[in-house]
Amino acid sequence: MKTKSLVKHSITALATTAALASAMSASVAQAAEGKSVILLQPTEECTYCADYLRFFKQEATAAGLNFETTTSPFDPANQANQVEQAIAKRPDAIILWPIDANALIPSMRKIQKAGIPLIISDALPAKQSEKFWDVYTGGNSEEIGRESAKAMVDAFEAKGFGKKGEIFVITGTPGAPTSIGRMKGFTEELNKLAPDIKILGEQPGNWDQNVSMTAASSLFTRFGDQVEGVYAVEDLMMAGVIVAAERANIDAKKLALVGVGCEVPGYKNIKAGIQYATVLSDAYSDAKYAVDAAVKLLDGEKLDKYIYMPNPIITKDNLSECKGIQDL
């Protein structure tokens, strides 16, 4: 009888503990609701930036956050001023998409000194900034670059060039962490996998289709028939490259073309057989990862320092992995 009593008591205690844990969990889950978050990101003028902002608002609203958003036209000094203004508002957390790899480090230091949790989103700044922020969410830019190099080697093989030839590159805004990381990973991996595929030149496309078209036109004019392939660090810029090729009477379908993002232009160009591949880095996941990290930090959860999105290579064979645009 005593044993039965002990068992009954233990079961009751376990049930009570479970109920308390459940109640505490529910309480913690609601801790972030109503908290204030400020997002500081680049301009809305680039398609990816606009999509990110739209998804951020959607996810932050669903999470019950009170949020503000601020954009800056790829101007580090302006973004630094916006950080000062954000600190003065004393939000519960700040999400920063840094415009420059180094210029925003003093601003990050000020956020930390103010005791405000800081999530770095999308663009990973210089390594020395690491001690000033809590968590990074987004793509691993160097890994995206390495995957892009693998895709370029595959594209060269598919186009019948083997592992030898020449390409040019369209980068993002000068100084942008995302562009720097993607180029670093791309060049290192390409040199390892196919050292005879040479980069003839590179120009910034500033995350803009028209700017990229002008930059690509200049490079096509300069190198002409030498070019077997092009790497653009974003699909929207690759769309500009394709227009430039057409205007130069170059058949883009014969080139090894690799972009990043699986954005709508990339999706359509891959589906049409013009662009060979892209590397997935979508705005929806980027924004959602940032919001989720903010909520968890405000809930008191301990997070990994780096939370990376998956970045698979996308070709015509697996276009369905591009989120939200499969029906185009």
mmCIF file of C-alpha atoms in Angstrom:
data_model
loop_
_atom_site.group_PDB
_atom_site.id
_atom_site.type_symbol
_atom_site.label_atom_id
_atom_site.label_comp_id
_atom_site.label_asym_id
_atom_site.label_seq_id
_atom_site.Cartn_x
_atom_site.Cartn_y
_atom_site.Cartn_z
ATOM 1 C CA MET A 1 0.000 0.000 0.000
ATOM 2 C CA LYS A 2 2.874 2.325 0.853
ATOM 3 C CA THR A 3 4.453 1.662 -2.574
ATOM 4 C CA LYS A 4 1.176 2.460 -4.322
ATOM 5 C CA SER A 5 0.912 5.640 -2.309
ATOM 6 C CA LEU A 6 4.424 6.687 -3.309
ATOM 7 C CA VAL A 7 3.733 5.917 -6.967
ATOM 8 C CA LYS A 8 0.495 7.906 -6.807
ATOM 9 C CA HIS A 9 2.318 10.795 -5.120
ATOM 10 C CA SER A 10 5.086 10.685 -7.763
ATOM 11 C CA ILE A 11 2.590 10.707 -10.612
ATOM 12 C CA THR A 12 0.753 13.638 -9.029
ATOM 13 C CA ALA A 13 4.042 15.503 -8.553
ATOM 14 C CA LEU A 14 5.087 14.843 -12.156
ATOM 15 C CA ALA A 15 1.714 16.040 -13.422
ATOM 16 C CA THR A 16 1.982 19.188 -11.319
ATOM 17 C CA THR A 17 5.535 19.821 -12.566
ATOM 18 C CA ALA A 18 4.444 19.290 -16.163
ATOM 19 C CA ALA A 19 1.519 21.665 -15.702
ATOM 20 C CA LEU A 20 3.803 24.313 -14.191
ATOM 21 C CA ALA A 21 6.342 23.850 -16.998
ATOM 22 C CA SER A 22 3.574 24.183 -19.548
ATOM 23 C CA ALA A 23 2.288 27.337 -17.887
ATOM 24 C CA MET A 24 5.793 28.790 -17.710
ATOM 25 C CA SER A 25 6.381 27.885 -21.362
ATOM 26 C CA ALA A 26 3.170 29.628 -22.379
ATOM 27 C CA SER A 27 4.178 32.653 -20.320
ATOM 28 C CA VAL A 28 7.620 32.758 -21.960
ATOM 29 C CA ALA A 29 6.086 32.311 -25.416
ATOM 30 C CA GLN A 30 4.061 35.467 -24.812
ATOM 31 C CA ALA A 31 6.982 37.453 -23.379
ATOM 32 C CA ALA A 32 7.903 39.043 -26.707
ATOM 33 C CA GLU A 33 4.354 40.081 -27.554
ATOM 34 C CA GLY A 34 3.989 43.840 -27.472
ATOM 35 C CA LYS A 35 7.738 44.451 -27.293
ATOM 36 C CA SER A 36 9.241 47.135 -29.529
ATOM 37 C CA VAL A 37 11.672 46.365 -32.349
ATOM 38 C CA ILE A 38 13.307 48.742 -34.819
ATOM 39 C CA LEU A 39 14.552 47.476 -38.196
ATOM 40 C CA LEU A 40 17.252 49.446 -40.010
ATOM 41 C CA GLN A 41 17.801 48.218 -43.566
ATOM 42 C CA PRO A 42 19.004 49.485 -46.957
ATOM 43 C CA THR A 43 16.802 51.177 -49.518
ATOM 44 C CA GLU A 44 13.475 49.765 -50.668
ATOM 45 C CA GLU A 45 14.507 50.489 -54.249
ATOM 46 C CA CYS A 46 16.100 47.068 -54.792
ATOM 47 C CA THR A 47 13.558 44.287 -55.347
ATOM 48 C CA TYR A 48 15.059 42.021 -52.693
ATOM 49 C CA CYS A 49 15.080 44.855 -50.141
ATOM 50 C CA ALA A 50 11.422 45.649 -50.849
ATOM 51 C CA ASP A 51 10.442 41.966 -50.559
ATOM 52 C CA TYR A 52 12.396 41.618 -47.317
ATOM 53 C CA LEU A 53 10.610 44.630 -45.823
ATOM 54 C CA ARG A 54 7.212 43.327 -46.874
ATOM 55 C CA PHE A 55 7.867 39.907 -45.332
ATOM 56 C CA PHE A 56 9.378 41.473 -42.205
ATOM 57 C CA LYS A 57 6.217 43.477 -41.571
ATOM 58 C CA GLN A 58 4.112 40.369 -42.142
ATOM 59 C CA GLU A 59 6.121 38.214 -39.729
ATOM 60 C CA ALA A 60 6.553 40.919 -37.066
ATOM 61 C CA THR A 61 2.814 41.579 -37.079
ATOM 62 C CA ALA A 62 2.082 37.855 -36.729
ATOM 63 C CA ALA A 63 4.498 37.705 -33.774
ATOM 64 C CA GLY A 64 2.702 40.547 -32.000
ATOM 65 C CA LEU A 65 5.691 42.905 -32.066
ATOM 66 C CA ASN A 66 5.438 46.673 -32.107
ATOM 67 C CA PHE A 67 7.883 47.648 -34.809
ATOM 68 C CA GLU A 68 9.315 50.538 -36.774
ATOM 69 C CA THR A 69 11.290 50.315 -39.999
ATOM 70 C CA THR A 70 13.874 52.697 -41.413
ATOM 71 C CA THR A 71 15.650 52.559 -44.758
ATOM 72 C CA SER A 72 18.829 54.197 -46.001
ATOM 73 C CA PRO A 73 19.953 54.594 -49.642
ATOM 74 C CA PHE A 74 23.136 52.526 -49.216
ATOM 75 C CA ASP A 75 24.658 55.417 -47.255
ATOM 76 C CA PRO A 76 26.674 54.225 -44.212
ATOM 77 C CA ALA A 77 26.815 57.702 -42.649
ATOM 78 C CA ASN A 78 23.058 58.058 -42.941
ATOM 79 C CA GLN A 79 22.535 54.604 -41.446
ATOM 80 C CA ALA A 80 24.838 55.490 -38.549
ATOM 81 C CA ASN A 81 22.648 58.540 -37.834
ATOM 82 C CA GLN A 82 19.578 56.315 -37.959
ATOM 83 C CA VAL A 83 21.169 54.029 -35.362
ATOM 84 C CA GLU A 84 21.612 57.055 -33.050
ATOM 85 C CA GLN A 85 17.937 57.906 -33.489
ATOM 86 C CA ALA A 86 16.907 54.297 -32.856
ATOM 87 C CA ILE A 87 18.932 54.110 -29.631
ATOM 88 C CA ALA A 88 17.248 57.296 -28.387
ATOM 89 C CA LYS A 89 13.853 55.567 -28.727
ATOM 90 C CA ARG A 90 14.990 52.791 -26.353
ATOM 91 C CA PRO A 91 13.414 49.846 -28.215
ATOM 92 C CA ASP A 92 13.498 46.350 -26.742
ATOM 93 C CA ALA A 93 15.614 45.150 -29.681
ATOM 94 C CA ILE A 94 17.227 46.437 -32.881
ATOM 95 C CA ILE A 95 17.561 44.512 -36.148
ATOM 96 C CA LEU A 96 20.332 45.945 -38.303
ATOM 97 C CA TRP A 97 21.009 45.105 -41.940
ATOM 98 C CA PRO A 98 24.399 46.841 -42.197
ATOM 99 C CA ILE A 99 25.147 48.700 -45.407
ATOM 100 C CA ASP A 100 28.934 48.521 -45.005
ATOM 101 C CA ALA A 101 31.138 45.738 -43.609
ATOM 102 C CA ASN A 102 33.187 48.073 -41.387
ATOM 103 C CA ALA A 103 31.553 51.504 -41.187
ATOM 104 C CA LEU A 104 28.723 50.445 -38.856
ATOM 105 C CA ILE A 105 30.938 48.821 -36.204
ATOM 106 C CA PRO A 106 31.045 51.982 -34.015
ATOM 107 C CA SER A 107 27.224 52.077 -34.231
ATOM 108 C CA MET A 108 27.016 48.453 -33.097
ATOM 109 C CA ARG A 109 29.233 49.316 -30.149
ATOM 110 C CA LYS A 110 26.833 52.123 -29.168
ATOM 111 C CA ILE A 111 23.834 49.784 -29.354
ATOM 112 C CA GLN A 112 25.571 47.316 -27.065
ATOM 113 C CA LYS A 113 26.566 50.083 -24.629
ATOM 114 C CA ALA A 114 22.903 51.117 -24.484
ATOM 115 C CA GLY A 115 22.027 47.563 -23.436
ATOM 116 C CA ILE A 116 19.760 46.902 -26.425
ATOM 117 C CA PRO A 117 19.791 43.386 -27.939
ATOM 118 C CA LEU A 118 21.107 43.525 -31.515
ATOM 119 C CA ILE A 119 20.291 41.142 -34.334
ATOM 120 C CA ILE A 120 22.390 41.487 -37.487
ATOM 121 C CA SER A 121 20.372 40.479 -40.537
ATOM 122 C CA ASP A 122 21.274 39.504 -44.113
ATOM 123 C CA ALA A 123 24.732 41.107 -44.356
ATOM 124 C CA LEU A 124 27.456 39.767 -42.095
ATOM 125 C CA PRO A 125 29.862 42.577 -41.137
ATOM 126 C CA ALA A 126 33.596 42.324 -40.457
ATOM 127 C CA LYS A 127 34.691 39.686 -37.932
ATOM 128 C CA GLN A 128 35.844 42.259 -35.373
ATOM 129 C CA SER A 129 32.241 43.389 -34.927
ATOM 130 C CA GLU A 130 31.182 40.021 -33.510
ATOM 131 C CA LYS A 131 31.489 41.032 -29.853
ATOM 132 C CA PHE A 132 29.032 43.896 -30.298
ATOM 133 C CA TRP A 133 25.973 41.959 -31.479
ATOM 134 C CA ASP A 134 23.929 39.029 -30.175
ATOM 135 C CA VAL A 135 23.034 36.959 -33.230
ATOM 136 C CA TYR A 136 23.400 36.978 -37.007
ATOM 137 C CA THR A 137 20.625 35.597 -39.200
ATOM 138 C CA GLY A 138 20.651 35.225 -42.970
ATOM 139 C CA GLY A 139 22.718 33.639 -45.672
ATOM 140 C CA ASN A 140 26.328 32.650 -45.267
ATOM 141 C CA SER A 141 27.684 34.913 -47.996
ATOM 142 C CA GLU A 142 30.977 33.069 -48.392
ATOM 143 C CA GLU A 143 29.159 29.732 -48.565
ATOM 144 C CA ILE A 144 26.783 31.196 -51.166
ATOM 145 C CA GLY A 145 29.855 32.245 -53.145
ATOM 146 C CA ARG A 146 31.323 28.753 -52.904
ATOM 147 C CA GLU A 147 28.058 27.182 -54.063
ATOM 148 C CA SER A 148 27.960 29.706 -56.915
ATOM 149 C CA ALA A 149 31.425 28.586 -58.000
ATOM 150 C CA LYS A 150 30.289 24.961 -58.020
ATOM 151 C CA ALA A 151 27.302 25.983 -60.124
ATOM 152 C CA MET A 152 29.597 27.849 -62.525
ATOM 153 C CA VAL A 153 31.786 24.775 -62.999
ATOM 154 C CA ASP A 154 28.652 22.688 -63.662
ATOM 155 C CA ALA A 155 27.421 25.336 -66.110
ATOM 156 C CA PHE A 156 30.728 25.291 -68.006
ATOM 157 C CA GLU A 157 30.481 21.516 -68.329
ATOM 158 C CA ALA A 158 26.835 21.741 -69.443
ATOM 159 C CA LYS A 159 27.698 24.335 -72.120
ATOM 160 C CA GLY A 160 30.546 22.194 -73.446
ATOM 161 C CA PHE A 161 33.404 24.421 -72.234
ATOM 162 C CA GLY A 162 34.957 21.841 -69.913
ATOM 163 C CA LYS A 163 36.838 23.482 -67.058
ATOM 164 C CA LYS A 164 38.594 26.163 -69.026
ATOM 165 C CA GLY A 165 37.427 29.586 -70.154
ATOM 166 C CA GLU A 166 36.804 33.170 -69.141
ATOM 167 C CA ILE A 167 34.047 34.983 -67.302
ATOM 168 C CA PHE A 168 33.271 38.360 -65.823
ATOM 169 C CA VAL A 169 31.466 39.234 -62.593
ATOM 170 C CA ILE A 170 28.794 41.761 -61.630
ATOM 171 C CA THR A 171 29.033 42.565 -57.920
ATOM 172 C CA GLY A 172 26.745 44.495 -55.577
ATOM 173 C CA THR A 173 27.313 47.882 -53.993
ATOM 174 C CA PRO A 174 31.018 48.499 -53.208
ATOM 175 C CA GLY A 175 31.705 47.795 -49.526
ATOM 176 C CA ALA A 176 28.499 45.790 -49.019
ATOM 177 C CA PRO A 177 29.244 42.774 -46.755
ATOM 178 C CA THR A 178 27.009 40.480 -48.809
ATOM 179 C CA SER A 179 28.818 41.279 -52.046
ATOM 180 C CA ILE A 180 32.270 41.021 -50.462
ATOM 181 C CA GLY A 181 31.491 37.634 -48.911
ATOM 182 C CA ARG A 182 29.963 36.170 -52.057
ATOM 183 C CA MET A 183 32.932 37.265 -54.146
ATOM 184 C CA LYS A 184 35.433 35.905 -51.637
ATOM 185 C CA GLY A 185 33.758 32.500 -51.518
ATOM 186 C CA PHE A 186 33.295 32.415 -55.291
ATOM 187 C CA THR A 187 36.870 33.263 -56.248
ATOM 188 C CA GLU A 188 38.418 30.927 -53.665
ATOM 189 C CA GLU A 189 36.232 27.965 -54.634
ATOM 190 C CA LEU A 190 36.585 28.605 -58.365
ATOM 191 C CA ASN A 191 40.386 28.692 -58.041
ATOM 192 C CA LYS A 192 40.217 25.373 -56.231
ATOM 193 C CA LEU A 193 37.748 23.583 -58.508
ATOM 194 C CA ALA A 194 38.652 25.030 -61.911
ATOM 195 C CA PRO A 195 41.750 27.248 -61.857
ATOM 196 C CA ASP A 196 41.610 27.556 -65.653
ATOM 197 C CA ILE A 197 38.308 29.409 -65.504
ATOM 198 C CA LYS A 198 39.597 32.963 -65.295
ATOM 199 C CA ILE A 199 37.825 36.152 -64.207
ATOM 200 C CA LEU A 200 38.492 38.792 -66.851
ATOM 201 C CA GLY A 201 37.013 41.674 -64.880
ATOM 202 C CA GLU A 202 34.276 42.789 -62.525
ATOM 203 C CA GLN A 203 32.056 45.829 -62.072
ATOM 204 C CA PRO A 204 29.459 46.786 -59.459
ATOM 205 C CA GLY A 205 25.809 46.491 -60.434
ATOM 206 C CA ASN A 206 24.620 48.131 -57.193
ATOM 207 C CA TRP A 207 21.785 45.565 -56.837
ATOM 208 C CA ASP A 208 20.049 47.317 -59.739
ATOM 209 C CA GLN A 209 19.059 45.813 -63.106
ATOM 210 C CA ASN A 210 19.736 48.944 -65.162
ATOM 211 C CA VAL A 211 23.089 49.665 -63.524
ATOM 212 C CA SER A 212 24.041 46.024 -64.070
ATOM 213 C CA MET A 213 23.000 46.198 -67.715
ATOM 214 C CA THR A 214 25.284 49.209 -68.238
ATOM 215 C CA ALA A 215 28.164 47.516 -66.393
ATOM 216 C CA ALA A 216 27.726 44.285 -68.371
ATOM 217 C CA SER A 217 27.523 46.209 -71.661
ATOM 218 C CA SER A 218 30.893 47.749 -70.900
ATOM 219 C CA LEU A 219 32.411 44.355 -70.096
ATOM 220 C CA PHE A 220 30.904 42.692 -73.191
ATOM 221 C CA THR A 221 32.287 45.518 -75.322
ATOM 222 C CA ARG A 222 35.673 45.145 -73.729
ATOM 223 C CA PHE A 223 35.993 41.353 -73.823
ATOM 224 C CA GLY A 224 33.493 40.323 -76.518
ATOM 225 C CA ASP A 225 33.920 36.751 -77.766
ATOM 226 C CA GLN A 226 36.316 35.909 -74.919
ATOM 227 C CA VAL A 227 33.391 35.622 -72.500
ATOM 228 C CA GLU A 228 31.987 32.144 -71.859
ATOM 229 C CA GLY A 229 30.185 32.939 -68.623
ATOM 230 C CA VAL A 230 29.005 35.546 -66.138
ATOM 231 C CA TYR A 231 28.508 35.440 -62.375
ATOM 232 C CA ALA A 232 26.156 38.041 -60.897
ATOM 233 C CA VAL A 233 25.818 38.078 -57.112
ATOM 234 C CA GLU A 234 22.048 38.610 -57.442
ATOM 235 C CA ASP A 235 19.466 37.386 -59.982
ATOM 236 C CA LEU A 236 18.065 40.869 -60.606
ATOM 237 C CA MET A 237 21.500 41.990 -61.757
ATOM 238 C CA MET A 238 21.811 38.885 -63.941
ATOM 239 C CA ALA A 239 18.611 40.018 -65.681
ATOM 240 C CA GLY A 240 20.508 43.182 -66.635
ATOM 241 C CA VAL A 241 23.407 41.073 -67.907
ATOM 242 C CA ILE A 242 21.051 39.112 -70.155
ATOM 243 C CA VAL A 243 19.624 42.301 -71.659
ATOM 244 C CA ALA A 244 23.179 43.581 -72.262
ATOM 245 C CA ALA A 245 24.098 40.329 -74.018
ATOM 246 C CA GLU A 246 21.079 40.557 -76.294
ATOM 247 C CA ARG A 247 21.926 44.153 -77.212
ATOM 248 C CA ALA A 248 25.476 43.068 -78.021
ATOM 249 C CA ASN A 249 24.107 40.329 -80.312
ATOM 250 C CA ILE A 250 25.400 37.641 -77.967
ATOM 251 C CA ASP A 251 23.224 34.570 -77.436
ATOM 252 C CA ALA A 252 22.822 34.459 -73.644
ATOM 253 C CA LYS A 253 21.669 30.829 -73.805
ATOM 254 C CA LYS A 254 25.157 29.843 -74.937
ATOM 255 C CA LEU A 255 26.780 31.437 -71.884
ATOM 256 C CA ALA A 256 27.298 29.883 -68.453
ATOM 257 C CA LEU A 257 25.173 32.239 -66.330
ATOM 258 C CA VAL A 258 24.957 31.914 -62.545
ATOM 259 C CA GLY A 259 23.101 34.246 -60.173
ATOM 260 C CA VAL A 260 21.947 34.282 -56.556
ATOM 261 C CA GLY A 261 18.571 34.466 -54.865
ATOM 262 C CA CYS A 262 16.064 32.556 -56.973
ATOM 263 C CA GLU A 263 14.239 35.853 -57.319
ATOM 264 C CA VAL A 264 11.475 36.175 -59.915
ATOM 265 C CA PRO A 265 13.828 37.198 -62.793
ATOM 266 C CA GLY A 266 16.189 34.320 -61.996
ATOM 267 C CA TYR A 267 13.344 31.848 -61.734
ATOM 268 C CA LYS A 268 11.930 32.921 -65.089
ATOM 269 C CA ASN A 269 15.327 32.957 -66.825
ATOM 270 C CA ILE A 270 16.196 29.489 -65.536
ATOM 271 C CA LYS A 271 12.775 28.176 -66.564
ATOM 272 C CA ALA A 272 13.341 29.662 -70.052
ATOM 273 C CA GLY A 273 16.745 27.985 -70.330
ATOM 274 C CA ILE A 274 18.681 31.272 -70.428
ATOM 275 C CA GLN A 275 20.259 31.310 -66.961
ATOM 276 C CA TYR A 276 21.847 28.028 -65.902
ATOM 277 C CA ALA A 277 21.608 28.300 -62.108
ATOM 278 C CA THR A 278 21.069 30.408 -59.041
ATOM 279 C CA VAL A 279 21.839 29.843 -55.358
ATOM 280 C CA LEU A 280 18.797 30.072 -53.101
ATOM 281 C CA SER A 281 18.819 33.026 -50.711
ATOM 282 C CA ASP A 282 15.233 34.202 -50.507
ATOM 283 C CA ALA A 283 13.838 37.350 -48.920
ATOM 284 C CA TYR A 284 11.026 35.534 -47.101
ATOM 285 C CA SER A 285 13.363 33.255 -45.145
ATOM 286 C CA ASP A 286 15.778 36.136 -44.548
ATOM 287 C CA ALA A 287 13.086 38.291 -42.925
ATOM 288 C CA LYS A 288 11.496 35.402 -41.016
ATOM 289 C CA TYR A 289 14.822 34.299 -39.523
ATOM 290 C CA ALA A 290 15.419 37.853 -38.260
ATOM 291 C CA VAL A 291 11.976 38.173 -36.675
ATOM 292 C CA ASP A 292 12.191 34.708 -35.114
ATOM 293 C CA ALA A 293 15.583 35.557 -33.592
ATOM 294 C CA ALA A 294 14.237 38.815 -32.151
ATOM 295 C CA VAL A 295 11.263 37.023 -30.597
ATOM 296 C CA LYS A 296 13.458 34.322 -29.074
ATOM 297 C CA LEU A 297 15.937 36.828 -27.667
ATOM 298 C CA LEU A 298 13.109 38.818 -26.104
ATOM 299 C CA ASP A 299 11.694 35.561 -24.711
ATOM 300 C CA GLY A 300 15.031 35.004 -22.991
ATOM 301 C CA GLU A 301 16.142 32.071 -25.137
ATOM 302 C CA LYS A 302 19.840 31.484 -25.701
ATOM 303 C CA LEU A 303 20.629 31.414 -29.405
ATOM 304 C CA ASP A 304 23.563 30.325 -31.516
ATOM 305 C CA LYS A 305 25.703 33.265 -32.605
ATOM 306 C CA TYR A 306 25.145 32.428 -36.275
ATOM 307 C CA ILE A 307 21.836 31.191 -37.672
ATOM 308 C CA TYR A 308 22.270 30.539 -41.381
ATOM 309 C CA MET A 309 19.594 29.909 -43.990
ATOM 310 C CA PRO A 310 20.118 26.895 -46.271
ATOM 311 C CA ASN A 311 21.558 27.873 -49.667
ATOM 312 C CA PRO A 312 21.141 25.039 -52.208
ATOM 313 C CA ILE A 313 22.041 25.383 -55.884
ATOM 314 C CA ILE A 314 18.895 25.775 -57.989
ATOM 315 C CA THR A 315 18.748 24.674 -61.633
ATOM 316 C CA LYS A 316 15.893 23.817 -63.971
ATOM 317 C CA ASP A 317 15.731 20.396 -62.305
ATOM 318 C CA ASN A 318 14.759 21.692 -58.840
ATOM 319 C CA LEU A 319 13.038 25.028 -59.441
ATOM 320 C CA SER A 320 10.263 23.940 -57.087
ATOM 321 C CA GLU A 321 12.603 24.723 -54.167
ATOM 322 C CA CYS A 322 12.183 28.442 -54.921
ATOM 323 C CA LYS A 323 9.616 29.550 -52.350
ATOM 324 C CA GLY A 324 6.436 31.342 -53.327
ATOM 325 C CA ILE A 325 6.971 31.656 -57.086
ATOM 326 C CA GLN A 326 6.464 28.119 -58.362
ATOM 327 C CA ASP A 327 3.238 29.108 -60.117
ATOM 328 C CA LEU A 328 4.800 31.798 -62.301
#
